[in-house]
Amino acid sequence: MNESRGFLIFHSAILAIVLIGFGRSYYLRDWFLVRPLDVPLRIHGLFLTCWFVATVVQSYLAYSGRGSLHRKVAWLAGIAALGVVISATWINTRLALEIRSPQEPENAFIWSNYMSLAVFVALFATALFKRREAQKHRRLMLLASIAIVGPAFARFAFWPIFGYGLAGGPPFALGGLLLLMLALVGYDLATLKKVHSTTLRGITAIILFIALGVGLGLSGVGFQVFSRVLNAATA
């Protein structure tokens, strides 16, 4: 399989996961839920959608041989990425301000989100640096998307067909991420007869960052650090 085509399929699949996963709570919210989204969440959803759409468009341009146009419109993906990071940090920090104790389970959710954003930034920045090395660039861009698609997988737990609700969110998110990472490993083995070093490093980074986030949340260290920073900023 042509590698550009393979990564177009990957990015299209992730976009479909986002559209379906957030379909009930964002795109078709008026049909399913009474409570409207507030402005920050609407803005975040918009930037997130733009990012995943941009990756599909860029992958299609690369697959169709329109390299010049691919490079000319790459800045759009950069704007979407910046919007994702700023809006997600805004929303996550707003949630963190509502936490009153290091024992609250939401700490793990908040800090895993922070770490997912951190590894997203690292992978995207590295992808830009490696933009002239096609195999590395494609994998880094895909891994950047995988790093932040966990919440879309988590939303599947709320769909009536599954009906697991909030408790099912983390297993769905982690399971979905694992499936995508294994799919990329399988793709490498099928096309390169080995796992690309960029794939290994990217997957390792995602796992370590998310594990660190969960650890910071469950241990209460994240809450303590956030409280100290907040106290210093408001002193």
mmCIF file of C-alpha atoms in Angstrom:
data_model
loop_
_atom_site.group_PDB
_atom_site.id
_atom_site.type_symbol
_atom_site.label_atom_id
_atom_site.label_comp_id
_atom_site.label_asym_id
_atom_site.label_seq_id
_atom_site.Cartn_x
_atom_site.Cartn_y
_atom_site.Cartn_z
ATOM 1 C CA MET A 1 0.000 0.000 0.000
ATOM 2 C CA ASN A 2 1.231 3.489 -0.830
ATOM 3 C CA GLU A 3 2.261 5.030 2.506
ATOM 4 C CA SER A 4 0.443 8.312 1.815
ATOM 5 C CA ARG A 5 -2.732 6.329 1.206
ATOM 6 C CA GLY A 6 -2.252 4.363 4.416
ATOM 7 C CA PHE A 7 -1.948 7.491 6.522
ATOM 8 C CA LEU A 8 -4.925 9.078 4.778
ATOM 9 C CA ILE A 9 -6.948 6.058 5.921
ATOM 10 C CA PHE A 10 -5.609 6.402 9.461
ATOM 11 C CA HIS A 11 -6.488 10.104 9.691
ATOM 12 C CA SER A 12 -9.913 9.554 8.115
ATOM 13 C CA ALA A 13 -10.652 6.821 10.657
ATOM 14 C CA ILE A 14 -9.668 9.102 13.544
ATOM 15 C CA LEU A 15 -11.884 11.883 12.179
ATOM 16 C CA ALA A 16 -14.771 9.402 12.012
ATOM 17 C CA ILE A 17 -14.102 8.383 15.634
ATOM 18 C CA VAL A 18 -14.223 12.046 16.687
ATOM 19 C CA LEU A 19 -17.432 12.786 14.761
ATOM 20 C CA ILE A 20 -19.210 9.695 16.097
ATOM 21 C CA GLY A 21 -17.794 9.847 19.607
ATOM 22 C CA PHE A 22 -18.708 13.505 20.112
ATOM 23 C CA GLY A 23 -21.846 13.237 17.978
ATOM 24 C CA ARG A 24 -24.170 12.922 20.928
ATOM 25 C CA SER A 25 -22.521 15.493 23.197
ATOM 26 C CA TYR A 26 -21.378 18.075 20.638
ATOM 27 C CA TYR A 27 -22.339 17.833 16.957
ATOM 28 C CA LEU A 28 -25.913 16.584 17.516
ATOM 29 C CA ARG A 29 -26.279 17.787 21.089
ATOM 30 C CA ASP A 30 -29.608 19.534 20.498
ATOM 31 C CA TRP A 31 -31.125 16.183 19.497
ATOM 32 C CA PHE A 32 -29.870 14.218 22.484
ATOM 33 C CA LEU A 33 -29.269 16.554 25.422
ATOM 34 C CA VAL A 34 -31.195 19.471 26.922
ATOM 35 C CA ARG A 35 -28.335 21.346 28.564
ATOM 36 C CA PRO A 36 -26.497 23.579 26.035
ATOM 37 C CA LEU A 37 -22.715 23.788 25.864
ATOM 38 C CA ASP A 38 -21.077 26.944 27.158
ATOM 39 C CA VAL A 39 -18.901 29.093 24.904
ATOM 40 C CA PRO A 40 -15.465 27.724 25.937
ATOM 41 C CA LEU A 41 -16.545 24.156 25.167
ATOM 42 C CA ARG A 42 -18.012 25.221 21.832
ATOM 43 C CA ILE A 43 -14.762 26.966 20.922
ATOM 44 C CA HIS A 44 -12.684 23.956 21.965
ATOM 45 C CA GLY A 45 -14.888 21.634 19.941
ATOM 46 C CA LEU A 46 -14.505 23.879 16.911
ATOM 47 C CA PHE A 47 -10.698 23.945 17.099
ATOM 48 C CA LEU A 48 -10.555 20.211 17.744
ATOM 49 C CA THR A 49 -12.727 19.542 14.701
ATOM 50 C CA CYS A 50 -10.577 21.863 12.583
ATOM 51 C CA TRP A 51 -7.449 19.979 13.630
ATOM 52 C CA PHE A 52 -8.757 16.555 12.682
ATOM 53 C CA VAL A 53 -10.256 17.844 9.431
ATOM 54 C CA ALA A 54 -6.952 19.560 8.609
ATOM 55 C CA THR A 55 -5.023 16.303 9.087
ATOM 56 C CA VAL A 56 -7.340 14.531 6.652
ATOM 57 C CA VAL A 57 -7.048 17.346 4.092
ATOM 58 C CA GLN A 58 -3.265 17.445 4.406
ATOM 59 C CA SER A 59 -3.055 13.656 4.107
ATOM 60 C CA TYR A 60 -5.221 13.748 0.993
ATOM 61 C CA LEU A 61 -3.063 16.438 -0.592
ATOM 62 C CA ALA A 62 0.042 14.360 0.068
ATOM 63 C CA TYR A 63 -1.642 11.218 -1.300
ATOM 64 C CA SER A 64 -2.847 12.996 -4.449
ATOM 65 C CA GLY A 65 0.622 14.356 -5.180
ATOM 66 C CA ARG A 66 -0.199 17.999 -4.443
ATOM 67 C CA GLY A 67 2.892 18.590 -2.360
ATOM 68 C CA SER A 68 3.098 22.287 -3.131
ATOM 69 C CA LEU A 69 -0.456 22.947 -1.928
ATOM 70 C CA HIS A 70 0.142 20.649 1.037
ATOM 71 C CA ARG A 71 3.005 22.893 2.154
ATOM 72 C CA LYS A 72 1.162 26.148 1.425
ATOM 73 C CA VAL A 73 -1.852 25.340 3.616
ATOM 74 C CA ALA A 74 0.125 23.651 6.416
ATOM 75 C CA TRP A 75 -0.174 26.842 8.485
ATOM 76 C CA LEU A 76 -3.899 26.141 8.852
ATOM 77 C CA ALA A 77 -3.107 22.978 10.786
ATOM 78 C CA GLY A 78 -0.750 25.033 12.931
ATOM 79 C CA ILE A 79 -3.512 27.490 13.801
ATOM 80 C CA ALA A 80 -5.867 24.623 14.623
ATOM 81 C CA ALA A 81 -3.210 23.005 16.828
ATOM 82 C CA LEU A 82 -2.617 26.263 18.693
ATOM 83 C CA GLY A 83 -6.357 26.671 19.174
ATOM 84 C CA VAL A 84 -6.657 23.117 20.506
ATOM 85 C CA VAL A 85 -3.892 23.665 23.049
ATOM 86 C CA ILE A 86 -5.137 27.046 24.277
ATOM 87 C CA SER A 87 -8.817 26.089 24.486
ATOM 88 C CA ALA A 88 -8.119 22.698 26.087
ATOM 89 C CA THR A 89 -5.795 24.266 28.665
ATOM 90 C CA TRP A 90 -8.463 26.857 29.411
ATOM 91 C CA ILE A 91 -11.170 24.238 29.933
ATOM 92 C CA ASN A 92 -8.936 21.861 31.880
ATOM 93 C CA THR A 93 -7.746 24.622 34.193
ATOM 94 C CA ARG A 94 -11.330 25.697 34.755
ATOM 95 C CA LEU A 95 -12.110 22.142 35.864
ATOM 96 C CA ALA A 96 -9.002 22.052 38.051
ATOM 97 C CA LEU A 97 -10.200 25.185 39.856
ATOM 98 C CA GLU A 98 -13.346 23.308 40.890
ATOM 99 C CA ILE A 99 -11.418 20.518 42.623
ATOM 100 C CA ARG A 100 -11.283 20.918 46.372
ATOM 101 C CA SER A 101 -9.381 17.826 47.473
ATOM 102 C CA PRO A 102 -6.449 15.691 46.236
ATOM 103 C CA GLN A 103 -8.620 12.635 46.826
ATOM 104 C CA GLU A 104 -11.208 13.533 44.187
ATOM 105 C CA PRO A 105 -11.033 11.067 41.255
ATOM 106 C CA GLU A 106 -11.349 13.909 38.742
ATOM 107 C CA ASN A 107 -7.703 14.763 39.485
ATOM 108 C CA ALA A 108 -6.566 11.812 37.357
ATOM 109 C CA PHE A 109 -8.758 12.965 34.471
ATOM 110 C CA ILE A 110 -7.470 16.541 34.665
ATOM 111 C CA TRP A 111 -3.792 15.647 34.839
ATOM 112 C CA SER A 112 -3.982 13.006 32.143
ATOM 113 C CA ASN A 113 -5.508 15.738 29.961
ATOM 114 C CA TYR A 114 -2.653 18.112 30.762
ATOM 115 C CA MET A 115 -0.091 15.442 29.891
ATOM 116 C CA SER A 116 -1.936 14.494 26.693
ATOM 117 C CA LEU A 117 -1.716 18.117 25.606
ATOM 118 C CA ALA A 118 1.972 18.230 26.497
ATOM 119 C CA VAL A 119 2.820 15.173 24.406
ATOM 120 C CA PHE A 120 0.614 16.498 21.580
ATOM 121 C CA VAL A 121 2.675 19.698 21.507
ATOM 122 C CA ALA A 122 5.929 17.729 21.602
ATOM 123 C CA LEU A 123 4.885 15.396 18.768
ATOM 124 C CA PHE A 124 3.512 18.195 16.589
ATOM 125 C CA ALA A 125 6.591 20.352 17.112
ATOM 126 C CA THR A 126 8.832 17.421 16.224
ATOM 127 C CA ALA A 127 6.709 16.716 13.144
ATOM 128 C CA LEU A 128 7.305 20.278 11.965
ATOM 129 C CA PHE A 129 11.033 19.901 12.557
ATOM 130 C CA LYS A 130 11.032 16.599 10.603
ATOM 131 C CA ARG A 131 8.769 17.834 7.805
ATOM 132 C CA ARG A 132 11.383 17.023 5.142
ATOM 133 C CA GLU A 133 11.627 13.409 6.316
ATOM 134 C CA ALA A 134 8.335 12.006 5.052
ATOM 135 C CA GLN A 135 8.182 8.738 6.982
ATOM 136 C CA LYS A 136 8.968 10.397 10.293
ATOM 137 C CA HIS A 137 6.711 13.395 9.620
ATOM 138 C CA ARG A 138 3.684 11.243 8.772
ATOM 139 C CA ARG A 139 4.052 9.131 11.874
ATOM 140 C CA LEU A 140 4.583 12.090 14.166
ATOM 141 C CA MET A 141 1.480 13.856 12.848
ATOM 142 C CA LEU A 142 -0.585 10.704 13.284
ATOM 143 C CA LEU A 143 0.754 10.128 16.787
ATOM 144 C CA ALA A 144 -0.054 13.745 17.688
ATOM 145 C CA SER A 145 -3.689 13.080 16.751
ATOM 146 C CA ILE A 146 -3.717 9.785 18.655
ATOM 147 C CA ALA A 147 -2.446 11.598 21.763
ATOM 148 C CA ILE A 148 -5.594 13.752 21.991
ATOM 149 C CA VAL A 149 -8.298 11.438 20.645
ATOM 150 C CA GLY A 150 -8.852 9.643 23.955
ATOM 151 C CA PRO A 151 -11.824 11.839 25.017
ATOM 152 C CA ALA A 152 -13.635 10.939 21.771
ATOM 153 C CA PHE A 153 -13.278 7.240 22.590
ATOM 154 C CA ALA A 154 -14.469 7.950 26.147
ATOM 155 C CA ARG A 155 -17.703 9.449 24.807
ATOM 156 C CA PHE A 156 -18.641 6.112 23.248
ATOM 157 C CA ALA A 157 -19.290 4.842 26.779
ATOM 158 C CA PHE A 158 -22.234 7.266 27.029
ATOM 159 C CA TRP A 159 -23.970 6.054 23.873
ATOM 160 C CA PRO A 160 -27.099 4.004 24.734
ATOM 161 C CA ILE A 161 -25.786 1.042 22.734
ATOM 162 C CA PHE A 162 -23.038 0.678 25.358
ATOM 163 C CA GLY A 163 -24.604 2.431 28.349
ATOM 164 C CA TYR A 164 -21.572 2.417 30.650
ATOM 165 C CA GLY A 165 -21.711 6.140 31.409
ATOM 166 C CA LEU A 166 -18.961 7.966 33.281
ATOM 167 C CA ALA A 167 -17.404 4.795 34.718
ATOM 168 C CA GLY A 168 -16.828 3.445 31.229
ATOM 169 C CA GLY A 169 -15.019 6.544 29.962
ATOM 170 C CA PRO A 170 -11.442 5.739 31.071
ATOM 171 C CA PRO A 171 -11.459 2.113 29.811
ATOM 172 C CA PHE A 172 -12.888 3.208 26.465
ATOM 173 C CA ALA A 173 -10.310 6.002 26.143
ATOM 174 C CA LEU A 174 -7.324 3.837 27.044
ATOM 175 C CA GLY A 175 -8.581 0.910 25.003
ATOM 176 C CA GLY A 176 -9.132 3.116 21.963
ATOM 177 C CA LEU A 177 -5.664 4.627 22.207
ATOM 178 C CA LEU A 178 -4.142 1.173 22.534
ATOM 179 C CA LEU A 179 -5.999 -0.063 19.442
ATOM 180 C CA LEU A 180 -4.769 2.871 17.347
ATOM 181 C CA MET A 181 -1.200 2.459 18.515
ATOM 182 C CA LEU A 182 -1.285 -1.275 17.815
ATOM 183 C CA ALA A 183 -2.774 -0.536 14.390
ATOM 184 C CA LEU A 184 0.180 1.727 13.585
ATOM 185 C CA VAL A 185 2.617 -0.950 14.781
ATOM 186 C CA GLY A 186 0.815 -3.498 12.612
ATOM 187 C CA TYR A 187 0.937 -1.151 9.639
ATOM 188 C CA ASP A 188 4.682 -0.688 10.064
ATOM 189 C CA LEU A 189 5.233 -4.435 10.265
ATOM 190 C CA ALA A 190 3.113 -5.028 7.169
ATOM 191 C CA THR A 191 4.736 -2.311 5.055
ATOM 192 C CA LEU A 192 8.275 -1.941 6.416
ATOM 193 C CA LYS A 193 8.753 -5.420 7.908
ATOM 194 C CA LYS A 194 9.763 -3.679 11.134
ATOM 195 C CA VAL A 195 8.408 -1.089 13.550
ATOM 196 C CA HIS A 196 9.645 2.367 12.594
ATOM 197 C CA SER A 197 11.784 3.992 15.295
ATOM 198 C CA THR A 198 9.538 7.076 15.225
ATOM 199 C CA THR A 199 6.520 4.877 15.929
ATOM 200 C CA LEU A 200 8.237 3.276 18.910
ATOM 201 C CA ARG A 201 9.398 6.579 20.346
ATOM 202 C CA GLY A 202 6.060 8.290 19.794
ATOM 203 C CA ILE A 203 4.051 5.479 21.375
ATOM 204 C CA THR A 204 6.452 5.361 24.314
ATOM 205 C CA ALA A 205 6.098 9.111 24.803
ATOM 206 C CA ILE A 206 2.294 8.946 24.743
ATOM 207 C CA ILE A 207 2.175 6.077 27.245
ATOM 208 C CA LEU A 208 4.686 7.692 29.598
ATOM 209 C CA PHE A 209 3.035 11.116 29.523
ATOM 210 C CA ILE A 210 -0.458 9.738 30.141
ATOM 211 C CA ALA A 211 0.821 7.416 32.885
ATOM 212 C CA LEU A 212 2.558 10.408 34.470
ATOM 213 C CA GLY A 213 -0.668 12.399 34.308
ATOM 214 C CA VAL A 214 -2.685 9.645 35.947
ATOM 215 C CA GLY A 215 0.015 9.245 38.586
ATOM 216 C CA LEU A 216 0.057 12.966 39.345
ATOM 217 C CA GLY A 217 -3.715 12.924 39.685
ATOM 218 C CA LEU A 218 -4.130 9.811 41.812
ATOM 219 C CA SER A 219 -1.213 10.617 44.119
ATOM 220 C CA GLY A 220 -2.498 14.114 44.828
ATOM 221 C CA VAL A 221 0.826 15.624 43.714
ATOM 222 C CA GLY A 222 -0.836 17.348 40.782
ATOM 223 C CA PHE A 223 -3.433 18.931 43.049
ATOM 224 C CA GLN A 224 -0.728 20.159 45.431
ATOM 225 C CA VAL A 225 1.379 21.631 42.632
ATOM 226 C CA PHE A 226 -1.654 23.351 41.110
ATOM 227 C CA SER A 227 -2.666 24.753 44.509
ATOM 228 C CA ARG A 228 0.802 26.162 45.147
ATOM 229 C CA VAL A 229 0.969 27.778 41.713
ATOM 230 C CA LEU A 230 -2.498 29.238 42.167
ATOM 231 C CA ASN A 231 -1.630 30.605 45.619
ATOM 232 C CA ALA A 232 1.580 32.149 44.297
ATOM 233 C CA ALA A 233 -0.266 33.727 41.379
ATOM 234 C CA THR A 234 -2.967 35.237 43.589
ATOM 235 C CA ALA A 235 -0.725 36.287 46.475
#
